[in-house]
Amino acid sequence: MATEGHPYKTMLKVINVVGARPNFMKVAPIVAAMKKRPEKFLPLVVHTGQHYDSAMSDSFFRDLELPEPDTHLGVGSGSHAVQTAAVMERFEPVVLREKPDWVLVVGDVNSTIACALVCVKLGVKVAHVEAGLRSRDRSMPEEINRLLTDQIADLLFTPSHDADENLLAEGIPRERIRLVGNVMIDSLQKSLNVARALPTREQLGLSGVDYALLTLHRPSNVDLRESFERILDALEVIAARLPIVFPVHPRTKKTIAELGLSARVASIKDLRTVQPLGYLDFLNLSSSARLVLTDSGGIQEETTALGIPCLTLRENTERPITVEMGTNVVVGTDTTKIITAASTALNGSAKRTLRQPPLWDGQTSERILDALEEYSV
Ligand code: UD1
């Protein structure tokens, strides 16, 4: 790591942690903003390696112009305990060596809690970006990661008012909470024109065609045959109306094979499976989709920002603001409910009236930096 000769006492050395796919678009604008304030910030990027496939990791560095990691921990896949423990074991020496002023963690993946826990034990200040979101479903691994990270972080950057309310209700002092808006929207706004100009739709034979876009990777949907089959039954009906593009997450690819569902997936005409897409290609497709079906958290937010109808194939959401103000409908995994909600969305106008949650304005990373400076004096 090129971090020697750190000349200014006032400069803040910040380790920015990335681990899994949904982290990259949150950290990229923050690191870019830090590089624009070189007299104040010395940003380092540590990649835990939780995601390691080129399609799940490298392509995001390129698309988001995220600098190569200063350190790669190379932890890879494993059970939750193994993965979390491996991140902790490998991250601790990096923190001891670098002595950062802050460590910044984002989101709710295993790398987030693992790195936050290392820091709190070492007495190094941690800031959590995307704090306070709650699904109130403790069977979701991410919910545990969110709850615990927020309890131990020093500074909590929230995307929306509901997150502030959740944190206050959990007894977190108000002075640790900063409502800064949604940092993913910084990336989205920066990349939208570039993404729209790509030939992604043409290459998939979708130019001028109405299509739906689908992502599925939650263990509760794809690891269980019954829920996966209920969703597939609905997709069969929807795909009879318009093609559905389905970039398949590695976990989902694995479980389709393990559950013996490959033939069933292949039999659904116009359910078009493709490799996981990079950030810009996915944005190209999502920004012009007639409908998005997903169990992802971030995609509920991106479709809200884009004004694209979104059906969330889960029983709950930790992002209620996307339902309150945006285009998201939480439909669950009941076949009939999915089909009915898809019909309603497809029969409505292609785009709903755009209402944006406050501070989802592309300036969130700047507000995060302002707050880090303020809390460091
Ligand atoms: C993780 C996050 C989840 C996030 C998702 C986005 C946790 C608990 N889960 O889930 O919150 O929404 O990332 O993608 O942190 N695999 C590969 N290549 C990779 C990464 C994973 O093949 O680059 C396969 C492995 O078989 C692995 C499985 O996918 O066992 C699951 O990966 P893992 O990181 O454990 O969880 P995700 O389901 O990706």
Short mmCIF file of C-alpha atoms and ligand atoms in Angstrom, two decimals:
data_model
loop_
_atom_site.label_atom_id
_atom_site.label_comp_id
_atom_site.label_asym_id
_atom_site.label_seq_id
_atom_site.Cartn_x
_atom_site.Cartn_y
_atom_site.Cartn_z
CA MET A 1 0.00 0.00 0.00
CA ALA A 2 1.34 3.39 -1.00
CA THR A 3 0.47 5.22 2.18
CA GLU A 4 3.77 6.38 3.62
CA GLY A 5 4.59 10.06 3.80
CA HIS A 6 1.12 11.07 4.91
CA PRO A 7 2.11 14.75 5.21
CA TYR A 8 -0.79 16.69 6.69
CA LYS A 9 -1.94 16.29 10.25
CA THR A 10 -5.36 17.45 9.17
CA MET A 11 -5.64 14.85 6.45
CA LEU A 12 -8.02 11.98 7.06
CA LYS A 13 -6.87 8.54 6.05
CA VAL A 14 -9.98 6.50 5.26
CA ILE A 15 -10.12 2.79 4.47
CA ASN A 16 -13.12 2.19 2.19
CA VAL A 17 -14.24 -1.42 2.35
CA VAL A 18 -15.82 -3.26 -0.58
CA GLY A 19 -16.73 -6.93 -0.56
CA ALA A 20 -19.69 -7.90 -2.66
CA ARG A 21 -21.39 -6.68 -5.82
CA PRO A 22 -23.82 -4.23 -4.21
CA ASN A 23 -20.94 -2.45 -2.44
CA PHE A 24 -19.11 -1.18 -5.50
CA MET A 25 -21.65 1.42 -6.66
CA LYS A 26 -21.85 2.81 -3.12
CA VAL A 27 -18.10 3.15 -2.55
CA ALA A 28 -17.12 4.42 -6.03
CA PRO A 29 -18.64 7.92 -5.70
CA ILE A 30 -17.27 8.31 -2.18
CA VAL A 31 -13.71 7.46 -3.24
CA ALA A 32 -14.04 9.73 -6.28
CA ALA A 33 -15.21 12.59 -4.06
CA MET A 34 -12.30 11.99 -1.65
CA LYS A 35 -9.84 12.18 -4.54
CA LYS A 36 -11.26 15.60 -5.36
CA ARG A 37 -10.39 16.79 -1.85
CA PRO A 38 -6.74 15.63 -1.75
CA GLU A 39 -5.82 18.15 0.93
CA LYS A 40 -8.36 16.56 3.27
CA PHE A 41 -8.70 12.88 2.36
CA LEU A 42 -6.36 10.00 1.70
CA PRO A 43 -8.67 7.19 0.55
CA LEU A 44 -7.61 3.56 0.49
CA VAL A 45 -9.74 0.76 -0.95
CA VAL A 46 -9.75 -2.68 0.65
CA HIS A 47 -11.55 -5.48 -1.23
CA THR A 48 -12.41 -8.42 1.00
CA GLY A 49 -12.91 -10.69 -2.02
CA GLN A 50 -16.33 -11.90 -0.86
CA HIS A 51 -17.26 -11.64 -4.53
CA TYR A 52 -14.46 -12.57 -6.88
CA ASP A 53 -15.85 -13.54 -10.31
CA SER A 54 -14.97 -11.07 -13.02
CA ALA A 55 -18.68 -10.51 -13.68
CA MET A 56 -19.42 -9.96 -9.97
CA SER A 57 -16.42 -7.78 -9.18
CA ASP A 58 -13.81 -6.71 -11.79
CA SER A 59 -16.33 -5.40 -14.31
CA PHE A 60 -17.76 -3.11 -11.62
CA PHE A 61 -14.35 -1.57 -10.96
CA ARG A 62 -14.11 -0.74 -14.66
CA ASP A 63 -17.67 0.48 -15.11
CA LEU A 64 -17.60 2.64 -11.99
CA GLU A 65 -13.98 3.81 -12.42
CA LEU A 66 -13.23 2.55 -8.95
CA PRO A 67 -9.46 2.50 -8.35
CA GLU A 68 -7.85 -0.93 -8.02
CA PRO A 69 -7.93 -2.07 -4.40
CA ASP A 70 -4.89 -1.12 -2.34
CA THR A 71 -5.33 -4.42 -0.56
CA HIS A 72 -7.24 -7.54 -1.61
CA LEU A 73 -8.06 -9.94 1.21
CA GLY A 74 -9.11 -12.76 -1.13
CA VAL A 75 -11.56 -14.44 1.26
CA GLY A 76 -13.90 -15.95 -1.36
CA SER A 77 -17.04 -17.97 -0.61
CA GLY A 78 -17.87 -20.04 2.44
CA SER A 79 -20.45 -20.46 5.15
CA HIS A 80 -21.43 -17.27 6.91
CA ALA A 81 -19.16 -18.05 9.85
CA VAL A 82 -16.22 -19.03 7.69
CA GLN A 83 -16.57 -16.02 5.41
CA THR A 84 -17.08 -13.52 8.24
CA ALA A 85 -14.21 -14.96 10.27
CA ALA A 86 -11.87 -14.94 7.27
CA VAL A 87 -12.61 -11.26 6.59
CA MET A 88 -11.98 -10.39 10.25
CA GLU A 89 -8.74 -12.31 10.44
CA ARG A 90 -7.37 -10.77 7.25
CA PHE A 91 -8.67 -7.23 7.81
CA GLU A 92 -7.27 -6.74 11.31
CA PRO A 93 -3.58 -6.61 10.27
CA VAL A 94 -4.44 -4.12 7.52
CA VAL A 95 -6.05 -1.77 10.05
CA LEU A 96 -3.13 -2.20 12.46
CA ARG A 97 -0.67 -1.42 9.69
CA GLU A 98 -2.51 1.51 8.14
CA LYS A 99 -3.83 3.18 11.30
CA PRO A 100 -6.68 4.90 9.47
CA ASP A 101 -8.63 7.81 10.93
CA TRP A 102 -11.84 6.22 9.67
CA VAL A 103 -12.98 2.94 8.19
CA LEU A 104 -16.02 3.28 5.97
CA VAL A 105 -18.29 0.28 5.47
CA VAL A 106 -21.37 0.19 3.26
CA GLY A 107 -24.55 -1.83 3.01
CA ASP A 108 -25.36 -5.07 4.77
CA VAL A 109 -23.18 -7.88 3.47
CA ASN A 110 -21.00 -10.17 5.59
CA SER A 111 -17.93 -8.03 4.81
CA THR A 112 -19.72 -5.00 6.31
CA ILE A 113 -20.23 -6.46 9.79
CA ALA A 114 -16.89 -8.28 9.75
CA CYS A 115 -14.87 -5.11 9.11
CA ALA A 116 -16.95 -2.97 11.46
CA LEU A 117 -16.39 -5.49 14.26
CA VAL A 118 -12.63 -5.52 13.69
CA CYS A 119 -12.53 -1.73 13.96
CA VAL A 120 -14.64 -1.35 17.07
CA LYS A 121 -12.42 -3.86 18.88
CA LEU A 122 -9.33 -1.91 17.83
CA GLY A 123 -10.83 1.45 18.77
CA VAL A 124 -10.75 2.68 15.17
CA LYS A 125 -13.66 4.86 14.10
CA VAL A 126 -16.18 3.28 11.72
CA ALA A 127 -18.75 5.01 9.55
CA HIS A 128 -21.64 2.98 8.11
CA VAL A 129 -23.16 4.14 4.85
CA GLU A 130 -26.76 3.00 4.25
CA ALA A 131 -27.43 2.68 7.96
CA GLY A 132 -30.80 2.19 9.60
CA LEU A 133 -32.61 0.12 6.98
CA ARG A 134 -34.73 -2.62 8.55
CA SER A 135 -36.85 -5.38 7.06
CA ARG A 136 -37.74 -6.65 10.55
CA ASP A 137 -37.10 -10.13 9.20
CA ARG A 138 -34.31 -11.65 11.25
CA SER A 139 -34.17 -14.73 9.06
CA MET A 140 -32.43 -12.54 6.44
CA PRO A 141 -28.67 -12.63 7.02
CA GLU A 142 -28.50 -8.99 5.91
CA GLU A 143 -30.87 -7.89 8.67
CA ILE A 144 -28.51 -9.24 11.32
CA ASN A 145 -25.60 -7.53 9.57
CA ARG A 146 -27.50 -4.22 9.54
CA LEU A 147 -28.59 -4.36 13.18
CA LEU A 148 -25.15 -5.23 14.50
CA THR A 149 -23.19 -2.84 12.29
CA ASP A 150 -25.41 0.06 13.33
CA GLN A 151 -25.00 -0.77 17.01
CA ILE A 152 -21.21 -0.58 16.85
CA ALA A 153 -20.49 2.08 14.22
CA ASP A 154 -19.53 5.59 15.35
CA LEU A 155 -21.25 7.45 12.58
CA LEU A 156 -24.39 6.33 10.76
CA PHE A 157 -25.17 7.72 7.31
CA THR A 158 -28.81 7.14 6.47
CA PRO A 159 -30.55 7.25 3.08
CA SER A 160 -34.08 8.18 4.18
CA HIS A 161 -36.14 9.34 7.15
CA ASP A 162 -37.42 5.83 8.01
CA ALA A 163 -33.82 4.78 8.67
CA ASP A 164 -33.34 7.62 11.17
CA GLU A 165 -36.53 6.60 12.93
CA ASN A 166 -35.42 2.97 13.14
CA LEU A 167 -32.08 3.93 14.65
CA LEU A 168 -33.59 6.29 17.20
CA ALA A 169 -36.08 3.58 18.20
CA GLU A 170 -33.12 1.25 18.81
CA GLY A 171 -31.63 3.76 21.23
CA ILE A 172 -28.89 5.13 18.99
CA PRO A 173 -28.07 8.73 19.95
CA ARG A 174 -29.20 11.32 17.41
CA GLU A 175 -25.73 12.85 17.17
CA ARG A 176 -24.40 9.62 15.63
CA ILE A 177 -26.99 9.73 12.82
CA ARG A 178 -26.70 11.80 9.64
CA LEU A 179 -29.39 11.75 6.95
CA VAL A 180 -27.30 12.14 3.79
CA GLY A 181 -29.46 10.51 1.10
CA ASN A 182 -28.77 7.57 -1.16
CA VAL A 183 -25.22 7.22 -2.41
CA MET A 184 -26.20 4.65 -5.08
CA ILE A 185 -28.04 7.45 -6.82
CA ASP A 186 -24.73 9.35 -7.13
CA SER A 187 -23.45 6.44 -9.24
CA LEU A 188 -26.67 6.13 -11.16
CA GLN A 189 -26.82 9.80 -12.12
CA LYS A 190 -23.17 9.84 -13.14
CA SER A 191 -23.50 6.71 -15.30
CA LEU A 192 -26.96 6.94 -16.83
CA ASN A 193 -26.08 8.66 -20.11
CA VAL A 194 -23.08 6.42 -20.70
CA ALA A 195 -25.17 3.33 -19.93
CA ARG A 196 -28.01 4.38 -22.20
CA ALA A 197 -25.60 4.83 -25.11
CA LEU A 198 -24.35 1.21 -24.89
CA PRO A 199 -25.60 -1.38 -27.40
CA THR A 200 -26.83 -3.78 -24.66
CA ARG A 201 -30.47 -3.84 -25.74
CA GLU A 202 -29.59 -4.21 -29.41
CA GLN A 203 -27.23 -7.08 -28.65
CA LEU A 204 -30.04 -8.90 -26.85
CA GLY A 205 -32.50 -8.21 -29.68
CA LEU A 206 -34.54 -5.88 -27.48
CA SER A 207 -34.37 -2.52 -29.24
CA GLY A 208 -37.84 -1.16 -29.69
CA VAL A 209 -39.26 -4.15 -27.81
CA ASP A 210 -41.16 -4.08 -24.51
CA TYR A 211 -39.38 -6.37 -22.07
CA ALA A 212 -39.17 -7.15 -18.37
CA LEU A 213 -35.96 -7.53 -16.38
CA LEU A 214 -35.60 -10.09 -13.59
CA THR A 215 -33.06 -10.69 -10.84
CA LEU A 216 -33.27 -13.35 -8.15
CA HIS A 217 -30.65 -14.39 -5.63
CA ARG A 218 -32.12 -14.32 -2.09
CA PRO A 219 -31.64 -17.68 -0.38
CA SER A 220 -35.33 -17.58 0.68
CA ASN A 221 -36.32 -17.52 -3.01
CA VAL A 222 -33.73 -19.55 -4.82
CA ASP A 223 -32.51 -22.09 -2.26
CA LEU A 224 -36.00 -23.50 -1.66
CA ARG A 225 -37.71 -25.49 -4.39
CA GLU A 226 -41.25 -24.45 -3.40
CA SER A 227 -40.65 -20.70 -3.51
CA PHE A 228 -38.52 -20.91 -6.64
CA GLU A 229 -41.23 -22.94 -8.39
CA ARG A 230 -43.98 -20.53 -7.35
CA ILE A 231 -41.97 -17.71 -8.91
CA LEU A 232 -41.27 -19.73 -12.08
CA ASP A 233 -45.01 -20.44 -12.46
CA ALA A 234 -45.67 -16.70 -12.43
CA LEU A 235 -42.80 -15.99 -14.81
CA GLU A 236 -44.24 -18.44 -17.32
CA VAL A 237 -47.46 -16.43 -17.49
CA ILE A 238 -45.69 -13.06 -17.65
CA ALA A 239 -43.24 -14.27 -20.32
CA ALA A 240 -46.20 -15.14 -22.54
CA ARG A 241 -46.89 -11.41 -22.65
CA LEU A 242 -43.37 -9.96 -22.98
CA PRO A 243 -39.82 -11.30 -22.95
CA ILE A 244 -38.11 -11.45 -19.55
CA VAL A 245 -34.34 -10.96 -19.42
CA PHE A 246 -32.82 -12.83 -16.48
CA PRO A 247 -29.14 -12.23 -15.62
CA VAL A 248 -28.45 -15.23 -13.41
CA HIS A 249 -26.53 -14.69 -10.14
CA PRO A 250 -23.93 -17.41 -9.38
CA ARG A 251 -25.86 -18.57 -6.30
CA THR A 252 -29.00 -18.90 -8.42
CA LYS A 253 -27.17 -20.72 -11.19
CA LYS A 254 -25.89 -23.20 -8.65
CA THR A 255 -29.29 -23.81 -7.04
CA ILE A 256 -31.11 -24.14 -10.39
CA ALA A 257 -28.80 -27.06 -11.10
CA GLU A 258 -28.93 -28.50 -7.57
CA LEU A 259 -32.73 -28.35 -7.36
CA GLY A 260 -33.05 -30.00 -10.78
CA LEU A 261 -34.82 -26.94 -12.22
CA SER A 262 -32.64 -26.41 -15.31
CA ALA A 263 -35.14 -28.01 -17.72
CA ARG A 264 -38.04 -26.10 -16.17
CA VAL A 265 -36.22 -22.76 -16.53
CA ALA A 266 -35.20 -23.59 -20.10
CA SER A 267 -38.76 -24.60 -20.99
CA ILE A 268 -40.20 -21.14 -20.32
CA LYS A 269 -40.30 -19.53 -23.72
CA ASP A 270 -38.99 -15.97 -23.63
CA LEU A 271 -37.43 -16.27 -20.20
CA ARG A 272 -34.00 -15.31 -21.49
CA THR A 273 -31.22 -16.28 -19.12
CA VAL A 274 -27.94 -14.38 -19.52
CA GLN A 275 -24.70 -14.12 -17.56
CA PRO A 276 -24.59 -11.62 -14.66
CA LEU A 277 -24.28 -8.16 -16.21
CA GLY A 278 -21.92 -5.34 -15.40
CA TYR A 279 -23.18 -2.12 -13.84
CA LEU A 280 -23.57 -0.17 -17.09
CA ASP A 281 -25.17 -2.98 -19.10
CA PHE A 282 -27.64 -3.61 -16.30
CA LEU A 283 -28.47 0.09 -16.11
CA ASN A 284 -28.96 0.14 -19.86
CA LEU A 285 -31.59 -2.60 -19.49
CA SER A 286 -33.24 -1.40 -16.29
CA SER A 287 -33.62 2.19 -17.50
CA SER A 288 -35.69 1.09 -20.50
CA ALA A 289 -37.52 -1.91 -19.04
CA ARG A 290 -41.30 -1.98 -19.04
CA LEU A 291 -41.18 -3.80 -15.71
CA VAL A 292 -38.51 -5.00 -13.26
CA LEU A 293 -39.00 -8.03 -11.03
CA THR A 294 -36.41 -8.47 -8.30
CA ASP A 295 -35.51 -9.61 -4.82
CA SER A 296 -32.54 -7.22 -4.64
CA GLY A 297 -32.50 -4.22 -2.32
CA GLY A 298 -30.55 -1.82 -4.50
CA ILE A 299 -32.67 -2.44 -7.58
CA GLN A 300 -35.78 -1.30 -5.68
CA GLU A 301 -33.96 2.01 -5.20
CA GLU A 302 -32.61 2.30 -8.73
CA THR A 303 -36.04 1.70 -10.27
CA THR A 304 -37.47 4.35 -7.95
CA ALA A 305 -34.87 6.82 -9.21
CA LEU A 306 -35.58 5.81 -12.82
CA GLY A 307 -39.38 5.77 -12.49
CA ILE A 308 -39.57 2.18 -13.72
CA PRO A 309 -42.28 -0.07 -12.20
CA CYS A 310 -40.71 -2.61 -9.85
CA LEU A 311 -42.20 -5.73 -8.28
CA THR A 312 -40.27 -6.94 -5.25
CA LEU A 313 -40.50 -10.72 -4.94
CA ARG A 314 -40.15 -10.76 -1.16
CA GLU A 315 -42.53 -10.60 1.77
CA ASN A 316 -40.97 -7.41 3.12
CA THR A 317 -38.58 -4.63 2.27
CA GLU A 318 -36.00 -2.74 4.30
CA ARG A 319 -36.53 0.11 1.83
CA PRO A 320 -40.13 1.24 2.45
CA ILE A 321 -39.37 4.66 0.99
CA THR A 322 -39.34 3.01 -2.47
CA VAL A 323 -42.95 1.95 -1.89
CA GLU A 324 -44.00 5.19 -0.19
CA MET A 325 -42.52 7.54 -2.81
CA GLY A 326 -41.24 5.41 -5.63
CA THR A 327 -42.39 2.79 -8.09
CA ASN A 328 -41.94 -0.30 -5.95
CA VAL A 329 -44.64 -2.81 -4.97
CA VAL A 330 -43.78 -5.59 -2.53
CA VAL A 331 -45.66 -8.62 -3.90
CA GLY A 332 -44.12 -11.63 -2.15
CA THR A 333 -43.75 -14.98 -3.89
CA ASP A 334 -47.33 -16.10 -4.33
CA THR A 335 -47.86 -17.01 -8.01
CA THR A 336 -51.24 -15.32 -8.41
CA LYS A 337 -50.15 -12.17 -6.61
CA ILE A 338 -47.10 -11.81 -8.86
CA ILE A 339 -49.16 -12.31 -12.02
CA THR A 340 -51.83 -9.83 -10.87
CA ALA A 341 -49.29 -7.20 -9.89
CA ALA A 342 -47.45 -7.63 -13.19
CA SER A 343 -50.70 -7.16 -15.13
CA THR A 344 -51.53 -4.03 -13.17
CA ALA A 345 -48.08 -2.61 -13.84
CA LEU A 346 -48.13 -3.54 -17.52
CA ASN A 347 -51.62 -2.17 -18.06
CA GLY A 348 -50.66 1.18 -16.51
CA SER A 349 -48.61 3.86 -18.20
CA ALA A 350 -45.01 2.83 -18.81
CA LYS A 351 -43.60 5.34 -16.37
CA ARG A 352 -45.21 6.53 -13.18
CA THR A 353 -45.01 10.08 -11.96
CA LEU A 354 -41.51 10.56 -10.68
CA ARG A 355 -41.35 11.31 -6.99
CA GLN A 356 -37.85 11.21 -5.58
CA PRO A 357 -37.08 10.72 -1.92
CA PRO A 358 -35.38 13.81 -0.49
CA LEU A 359 -31.58 13.92 -0.93
CA TRP A 360 -31.51 11.24 -3.63
CA ASP A 361 -29.88 13.92 -5.73
CA GLY A 362 -26.39 12.73 -6.69
CA GLN A 363 -24.72 14.75 -3.91
CA THR A 364 -24.74 12.17 -1.12
CA SER A 365 -21.02 11.41 -1.26
CA GLU A 366 -20.23 15.12 -0.81
CA ARG A 367 -22.45 15.23 2.27
CA ILE A 368 -20.72 12.13 3.64
CA LEU A 369 -17.32 13.81 3.25
CA ASP A 370 -18.54 17.03 4.87
CA ALA A 371 -19.77 15.03 7.86
CA LEU A 372 -16.54 13.03 8.14
CA GLU A 373 -14.59 16.29 8.24
CA GLU A 374 -16.95 17.76 10.80
CA TYR A 375 -16.79 14.71 13.08
CA SER A 376 -13.00 14.61 12.88
CA VAL A 377 -12.23 18.03 14.38
C1 UD1 B 1 -24.22 -11.55 -1.07
C2 UD1 B 1 -24.80 -10.79 0.12
C3 UD1 B 1 -26.16 -10.24 -0.26
C4 UD1 B 1 -26.11 -9.45 -1.55
C5 UD1 B 1 -25.51 -10.32 -2.63
C6 UD1 B 1 -25.41 -9.60 -3.94
C7 UD1 B 1 -24.27 -11.58 2.40
C8 UD1 B 1 -24.80 -12.29 3.56
N1 UD1 B 1 -24.99 -11.66 1.26
O1 UD1 B 1 -25.06 -12.66 -1.30
O2 UD1 B 1 -26.60 -9.38 0.77
O3 UD1 B 1 -27.40 -9.05 -1.92
O4 UD1 B 1 -24.20 -10.71 -2.20
O5 UD1 B 1 -24.84 -10.40 -4.92
O6 UD1 B 1 -23.23 -10.97 2.48
N2 UD1 B 1 -20.37 -16.93 -5.95
C9 UD1 B 1 -19.63 -17.06 -7.09
N3 UD1 B 1 -18.85 -16.01 -7.46
C10 UD1 B 1 -18.77 -14.86 -6.75
C11 UD1 B 1 -19.53 -14.75 -5.57
C12 UD1 B 1 -20.32 -15.79 -5.19
O7 UD1 B 1 -19.68 -18.07 -7.78
O8 UD1 B 1 -18.04 -13.92 -7.17
C13 UD1 B 1 -21.25 -18.04 -5.57
C14 UD1 B 1 -20.60 -19.00 -4.60
O9 UD1 B 1 -21.06 -20.27 -4.90
C15 UD1 B 1 -21.15 -18.56 -3.26
C16 UD1 B 1 -22.55 -18.07 -3.63
O10 UD1 B 1 -22.40 -17.51 -4.94
O11 UD1 B 1 -21.16 -19.59 -2.33
C17 UD1 B 1 -23.08 -17.05 -2.70
O12 UD1 B 1 -22.15 -15.97 -2.52
P1 UD1 B 1 -22.13 -15.15 -1.14
O13 UD1 B 1 -21.15 -14.04 -1.20
O14 UD1 B 1 -22.03 -16.10 -0.02
O15 UD1 B 1 -23.59 -14.58 -1.04
P2 UD1 B 1 -24.55 -13.93 -2.12
O16 UD1 B 1 -25.72 -14.80 -2.31
O17 UD1 B 1 -23.81 -13.48 -3.33
#
